[in-house]
Amino acid sequence: MSRLVTNIYIKDKVAVVSAGMTKFTRRAVESTKELAWEAVNRALEDANMEIRDIECIVSGSAPDAFDGIHMKGESYSSSIGGSYKPHVRVYTGGGTGVMVPVAGWWHVASGLCDTVLLVAEEKMSPAQPHPQYVFKHIWDPITEKPLEPNLIWIFALEMRRYMYKYNVKKEDIALVSVKNKKNALDHPSAQVAEKITVEDVLNSEVLVWPVNRLDVSPVSDGAVALILAREKVAKTITDTPVWLEGIGFTLEDSMWINRELAYPLYVEAAARMAYKMAGIERPWKEIDFAEPYDPFDYKELQHAEALMLFNKGEAYKATKEGITERDGDLPLSPSGGLLGVGNPIAAAGLMKVAELYYQLSGRAGKRQVKKPVHTGVAQAWGDLLEAGTVVVMKN
Amino acid sequence: MRVGIIGIGWLGPYKEANFHFQEFIFKTAQKSYESSGLDPRKDIDGFISCQEDFWEGVSISDEFAPDPLGGARRPTFTVAGDLMQGLAEGYMMIRSNLFNAVAIEAHSLVSDIRSLDSITLAAFDPQYREIFKGKVDALAAMDMNRFMNERRLSRGEIDELLVLQKRKGIKSSIGIHSLNLSKRDLENEKYSFYPLKEIDKAPFSDFAINVVLAKEDLAKKHEEVIWIDDLWYTSHGNAIDTAEYGKAFYIERAFKKLRNKVKDLSEYYIEVDDRYSYKLLQHLEAIGFEPRRAIEDIINDNIKVNECGGLLSSGQSLEATSGLEVLNAFLQLTHKAGQCQVKGLSKAIVVTWRGLPSFTGGIILLSGE
């Protein structure tokens, strides 16, 4: 029977039934294919399934230039069990990791696939001399590329604008890095988990002011896999399915310089779509915890505001007051986020969705949020300060 | 719930288009939206671009998808694949009740690419790149050789079909690579890798296409609707080391899924990927035709296949190649195929492939009212 989910009727709910991931690391010895397979294998084992039980595959990986492989999705297809199955690679830059479950949702909800394997992988380390060089080629070829902009420089512009508009101090932003790196100490896949202080962040190397090295997530290699199933199938796989209740995605135009950099309106638009679908009207009250995208510390604050969990420019206050700690009223990035677990771009986004699954199925171990949790939101961001991807999950 | 094609816009194919890529996508989208009667800022809920970074010469090429599509601050994303895969995503988005209407675009500005062979080579697994450096088509030649050998097909039979297809394109408005050939002309054609001749390969074309899909109740309000009855595709990635040669196994698998939907193939107009001449037969075989019998049936006009000359006449267009096939089928079903129009058929089967070194291919079943 069809069921009304706010604005749409679906035949079956879509469940996450398992997750698996590799360790995130700076220079993995495993190839891209091996990393992806390792994550897939763990997700299959977690669900006690075999690859033949999977009907469709949705994958994500950011620029092909990291690996130097054209049609990257085709290159790892057979290593993730994609042979003889429909396999699509979706792409929204840094937002890809959360776009993967978004697309996975309609593979199931359309009735075309009973089970869908989601895979996000990234191996940044093959890019020489540094993965940042790949970002030299992301700009508009006519209007921007001749200026030879640097990605960190753009983030510095955005961070400065955020600080200026909302009168946020750098030491308040640094608290996010301190919190997330500490949270990551409990994550088995973490790359840069550590106990640091605000002073450590402020005294770390200045990359482009106001961005210091410890404001930034690391370069990483890694892969994450999840398995989706339609309601009836999910109940045969696990007793603790977690429901994918809302999806949202939005891309702004590519003219990033034309918009207010202090507030990512495109993330808010994606969140509104996901909340509407999940029947959430007051996210600040109804969301129990969140995994906002945190490639830089200020971005966790900015994204938490765009997810409407805090008023504009006020997320730092909640961080200062401990509200966003794992034992706080509204935990943010209990996984440790990209700042602590690492940032293999597409895989980092799906890691955040995996954390929703672990938390909502009560399997997060030492990372388990103290208060009872029933609803979580994960979000990723990407492209030329333009992509927002959001999922809402409930148990 | 049925999903219908209610708008289609295209530019090209051209041997060399004089457009910036955004202008190319924009002008195509305008035509498509106009034909759908929908306002992209109000009525179209989602936008999909089908593209690959290296073809575009831009890292994270999806950044530039929203602007020319009308998808800015709207649900827009990129499929790193071909139009067929994008259509599949749009089809599922509508079938899931998420959206009422979705626009899907793919484009090829292949004439802008200076190092096409090197980019194609970069799609091979690195350990096989040295072998195929400068000779990517050798893989097609090996596949062709095995196919011809196992089916006892002669080069002359392939030539006969090639001549026919190249001539058919002369009647088509998009047959820019059509030729008035004779079998004798082919005798002197150079082999690139035996048994593959240079002329067996469809030349490249610049081409852009935009397709608007809508859910049933919205589509029914539209004067001209072509329904997507079903679709499926399969992939074996670029795994050239474990692929099955001599047959289009990716299409066989896809067709197996849809077999019970296709009662009688004679009721269908057929459009198959023929970017290498032998693929026409190989893809037909994968949907149930015996190759030698298929040659006779095509020559005797018993089956209606690639009546506007297929890709051999229109050219191949990177991720928009399957768009050329969808366009041909759409034009047939809407009776707008001009001089290559077939009469009396209201259903079409479109067989797509992403091209080497990919083993991703699919089938789309279409019908008119």
PDB file of C-alpha atoms in Angstrom, chain A residues 39-173:
ATOM      1  CA  ALA A  39      34.620  -1.298   2.001  1.00  0.00           C
ATOM      2  CA  VAL A  40      32.095  -3.282  -0.057  1.00  0.00           C
ATOM      3  CA  ASN A  41      33.232  -6.559   1.449  1.00  0.00           C
ATOM      4  CA  ARG A  42      32.792  -5.208   4.966  1.00  0.00           C
ATOM      5  CA  ALA A  43      29.295  -3.934   4.192  1.00  0.00           C
ATOM      6  CA  LEU A  44      28.328  -7.282   2.674  1.00  0.00           C
ATOM      7  CA  GLU A  45      29.710  -9.182   5.669  1.00  0.00           C
ATOM      8  CA  ASP A  46      27.900  -6.824   8.012  1.00  0.00           C
ATOM      9  CA  ALA A  47      24.610  -7.695   6.292  1.00  0.00           C
ATOM     10  CA  ASN A  48      25.492 -11.369   5.843  1.00  0.00           C
ATOM     11  CA  MET A  49      24.928 -10.885   2.131  1.00  0.00           C
ATOM     12  CA  GLU A  50      26.829 -11.809  -1.009  1.00  0.00           C
ATOM     13  CA  ILE A  51      27.416  -9.645  -4.022  1.00  0.00           C
ATOM     14  CA  ARG A  52      24.843 -11.661  -5.987  1.00  0.00           C
ATOM     15  CA  ASP A  53      22.212 -10.418  -3.519  1.00  0.00           C
ATOM     16  CA  ILE A  54      22.817  -6.870  -4.758  1.00  0.00           C
ATOM     17  CA  GLU A  55      20.684  -5.716  -7.653  1.00  0.00           C
ATOM     18  CA  CYS A  56      21.998  -2.237  -8.480  1.00  0.00           C
ATOM     19  CA  ILE A  57      25.016  -0.116  -7.620  1.00  0.00           C
ATOM     20  CA  VAL A  58      25.338   3.631  -7.118  1.00  0.00           C
ATOM     21  CA  SER A  59      28.850   4.935  -6.642  1.00  0.00           C
ATOM     22  CA  GLY A  60      30.618   8.213  -6.178  1.00  0.00           C
ATOM     23  CA  SER A  61      34.129   9.502  -6.561  1.00  0.00           C
ATOM     24  CA  ALA A  62      35.353  13.054  -7.050  1.00  0.00           C
ATOM     25  CA  PRO A  63      37.728  14.229  -9.803  1.00  0.00           C
ATOM     26  CA  ASP A  64      39.104  11.628 -12.212  1.00  0.00           C
ATOM     27  CA  ALA A  65      42.315  13.612 -12.187  1.00  0.00           C
ATOM     28  CA  PHE A  66      43.206  12.330  -8.696  1.00  0.00           C
ATOM     29  CA  ASP A  67      43.720   8.868 -10.147  1.00  0.00           C
ATOM     30  CA  GLY A  68      44.535   9.969 -13.675  1.00  0.00           C
ATOM     31  CA  ILE A  69      41.845   7.579 -14.862  1.00  0.00           C
ATOM     32  CA  HIS A  70      39.225   8.646 -17.373  1.00  0.00           C
ATOM     33  CA  MET A  71      35.710   7.254 -16.790  1.00  0.00           C
ATOM     34  CA  LYS A  72      36.716   6.394 -13.235  1.00  0.00           C
ATOM     35  CA  GLY A  73      33.377   4.769 -12.449  1.00  0.00           C
ATOM     36  CA  GLU A  74      33.974   2.239 -15.216  1.00  0.00           C
ATOM     37  CA  SER A  75      37.449   1.526 -13.864  1.00  0.00           C
ATOM     38  CA  TYR A  76      36.334   0.355 -10.428  1.00  0.00           C
ATOM     39  CA  SER A  77      32.990  -1.100 -11.514  1.00  0.00           C
ATOM     40  CA  SER A  78      34.011  -4.751 -11.604  1.00  0.00           C
ATOM     41  CA  SER A  79      35.984  -4.471  -8.349  1.00  0.00           C
ATOM     42  CA  ILE A  80      32.841  -3.461  -6.445  1.00  0.00           C
ATOM     43  CA  GLY A  81      30.777  -6.264  -7.904  1.00  0.00           C
ATOM     44  CA  GLY A  82      29.293  -4.144 -10.671  1.00  0.00           C
ATOM     45  CA  SER A  83      29.533  -6.794 -13.354  1.00  0.00           C
ATOM     46  CA  TYR A  84      26.224  -7.511 -15.083  1.00  0.00           C
ATOM     47  CA  LYS A  85      24.414  -5.006 -12.896  1.00  0.00           C
ATOM     48  CA  PRO A  86      23.315  -1.430 -13.479  1.00  0.00           C
ATOM     49  CA  HIS A  87      26.028   0.764 -12.001  1.00  0.00           C
ATOM     50  CA  VAL A  88      25.866   4.536 -12.098  1.00  0.00           C
ATOM     51  CA  ARG A  89      28.448   6.986 -10.811  1.00  0.00           C
ATOM     52  CA  VAL A  90      26.895  10.231  -9.595  1.00  0.00           C
ATOM     53  CA  TYR A  91      28.847  13.407  -9.219  1.00  0.00           C
ATOM     54  CA  THR A  92      28.425  16.684  -7.360  1.00  0.00           C
ATOM     55  CA  GLY A  93      32.071  17.413  -6.522  1.00  0.00           C
ATOM     56  CA  GLY A  94      32.609  17.369  -2.755  1.00  0.00           C
ATOM     57  CA  GLY A  95      28.885  16.814  -2.288  1.00  0.00           C
ATOM     58  CA  THR A  96      29.147  13.435  -4.017  1.00  0.00           C
ATOM     59  CA  GLY A  97      29.370  11.319  -0.858  1.00  0.00           C
ATOM     60  CA  VAL A  98      25.858  12.282   0.243  1.00  0.00           C
ATOM     61  CA  MET A  99      24.578  12.405  -3.367  1.00  0.00           C
ATOM     62  CA  VAL A 100      25.235   8.644  -3.528  1.00  0.00           C
ATOM     63  CA  PRO A 101      22.507   7.705  -0.982  1.00  0.00           C
ATOM     64  CA  VAL A 102      20.265  10.409  -2.445  1.00  0.00           C
ATOM     65  CA  ALA A 103      20.386   8.640  -5.831  1.00  0.00           C
ATOM     66  CA  GLY A 104      20.286   5.244  -4.115  1.00  0.00           C
ATOM     67  CA  TRP A 105      16.972   6.250  -2.583  1.00  0.00           C
ATOM     68  CA  TRP A 106      15.180   6.560  -5.939  1.00  0.00           C
ATOM     69  CA  HIS A 107      16.730   3.329  -7.205  1.00  0.00           C
ATOM     70  CA  VAL A 108      14.783   1.576  -4.431  1.00  0.00           C
ATOM     71  CA  ALA A 109      11.750   3.851  -4.163  1.00  0.00           C
ATOM     72  CA  SER A 110      11.076   3.631  -7.910  1.00  0.00           C
ATOM     73  CA  GLY A 111      10.594  -0.113  -7.520  1.00  0.00           C
ATOM     74  CA  LEU A 112      13.394  -0.900  -9.977  1.00  0.00           C
ATOM     75  CA  CYS A 113      15.881  -2.273  -7.435  1.00  0.00           C
ATOM     76  CA  ASP A 114      15.204  -4.213  -4.229  1.00  0.00           C
ATOM     77  CA  THR A 115      18.780  -3.898  -2.989  1.00  0.00           C
ATOM     78  CA  VAL A 116      21.309  -1.220  -3.825  1.00  0.00           C
ATOM     79  CA  LEU A 117      24.985  -1.115  -2.951  1.00  0.00           C
ATOM     80  CA  LEU A 118      26.286   2.390  -2.305  1.00  0.00           C
ATOM     81  CA  VAL A 119      30.018   2.945  -2.670  1.00  0.00           C
ATOM     82  CA  ALA A 120      32.074   6.105  -2.345  1.00  0.00           C
ATOM     83  CA  GLU A 121      35.825   5.981  -2.773  1.00  0.00           C
ATOM     84  CA  GLU A 122      38.636   8.433  -3.130  1.00  0.00           C
ATOM     85  CA  LYS A 123      42.317   7.925  -3.583  1.00  0.00           C
ATOM     86  CA  MET A 124      43.813  11.397  -3.622  1.00  0.00           C
ATOM     87  CA  SER A 125      47.424  10.411  -3.052  1.00  0.00           C
ATOM     88  CA  PRO A 126      48.322   9.433  -6.641  1.00  0.00           C
ATOM     89  CA  ALA A 127      47.995  13.112  -7.640  1.00  0.00           C
ATOM     90  CA  GLN A 128      51.467  14.581  -7.758  1.00  0.00           C
ATOM     91  CA  PRO A 129      53.086  16.711  -6.501  1.00  0.00           C
ATOM     92  CA  HIS A 130      49.997  17.333  -4.351  1.00  0.00           C
ATOM     93  CA  PRO A 131      46.239  16.736  -4.796  1.00  0.00           C
ATOM     94  CA  GLN A 132      45.716  20.510  -4.598  1.00  0.00           C
ATOM     95  CA  TYR A 133      47.128  20.690  -8.128  1.00  0.00           C
ATOM     96  CA  VAL A 134      44.001  18.944  -9.408  1.00  0.00           C
ATOM     97  CA  PHE A 135      42.018  21.923  -8.170  1.00  0.00           C
ATOM     98  CA  LYS A 136      43.886  24.204 -10.557  1.00  0.00           C
ATOM     99  CA  HIS A 137      41.582  22.832 -13.231  1.00  0.00           C
ATOM    100  CA  ILE A 138      38.196  23.354 -11.590  1.00  0.00           C
ATOM    101  CA  TRP A 139      37.756  26.983 -12.559  1.00  0.00           C
ATOM    102  CA  ASP A 140      35.868  28.620 -15.376  1.00  0.00           C
ATOM    103  CA  PRO A 141      38.297  28.238 -18.265  1.00  0.00           C
ATOM    104  CA  ILE A 142      37.801  31.806 -19.515  1.00  0.00           C
ATOM    105  CA  THR A 143      36.992  34.052 -16.582  1.00  0.00           C
ATOM    106  CA  GLU A 144      38.855  32.442 -13.675  1.00  0.00           C
ATOM    107  CA  LYS A 145      41.554  30.002 -14.712  1.00  0.00           C
ATOM    108  CA  PRO A 146      43.887  32.709 -16.045  1.00  0.00           C
ATOM    109  CA  LEU A 147      43.978  34.169 -12.508  1.00  0.00           C
ATOM    110  CA  GLU A 148      45.424  30.865 -11.249  1.00  0.00           C
ATOM    111  CA  PRO A 149      43.327  30.824  -8.098  1.00  0.00           C
ATOM    112  CA  ASN A 150      44.018  28.377  -5.296  1.00  0.00           C
ATOM    113  CA  LEU A 151      41.249  26.508  -3.534  1.00  0.00           C
ATOM    114  CA  ILE A 152      42.530  27.336  -0.046  1.00  0.00           C
ATOM    115  CA  TRP A 153      42.516  30.986  -1.055  1.00  0.00           C
ATOM    116  CA  ILE A 154      38.812  30.756  -1.923  1.00  0.00           C
ATOM    117  CA  PHE A 155      38.063  29.128   1.420  1.00  0.00           C
ATOM    118  CA  ALA A 156      40.011  31.882   3.136  1.00  0.00           C
ATOM    119  CA  LEU A 157      37.775  34.450   1.422  1.00  0.00           C
ATOM    120  CA  GLU A 158      34.673  32.604   2.547  1.00  0.00           C
ATOM    121  CA  MET A 159      35.890  32.054   6.111  1.00  0.00           C
ATOM    122  CA  ARG A 160      36.853  35.698   6.457  1.00  0.00           C
ATOM    123  CA  ARG A 161      33.474  36.801   5.156  1.00  0.00           C
ATOM    124  CA  TYR A 162      31.719  34.488   7.639  1.00  0.00           C
ATOM    125  CA  MET A 163      33.801  35.851  10.521  1.00  0.00           C
ATOM    126  CA  TYR A 164      33.202  39.438   9.452  1.00  0.00           C
ATOM    127  CA  LYS A 165      29.471  39.207   8.809  1.00  0.00           C
ATOM    128  CA  TYR A 166      28.611  37.374  12.025  1.00  0.00           C
ATOM    129  CA  ASN A 167      31.432  38.720  14.196  1.00  0.00           C
ATOM    130  CA  VAL A 168      32.850  35.277  14.904  1.00  0.00           C
ATOM    131  CA  LYS A 169      36.347  35.030  16.349  1.00  0.00           C
ATOM    132  CA  LYS A 170      38.964  32.635  15.060  1.00  0.00           C
ATOM    133  CA  GLU A 171      39.377  31.030  18.485  1.00  0.00           C
ATOM    134  CA  ASP A 172      35.645  30.257  18.514  1.00  0.00           C
ATOM    135  CA  ILE A 173      35.930  28.561  15.131  1.00  0.00           C
TER     136      ILE A 173
END
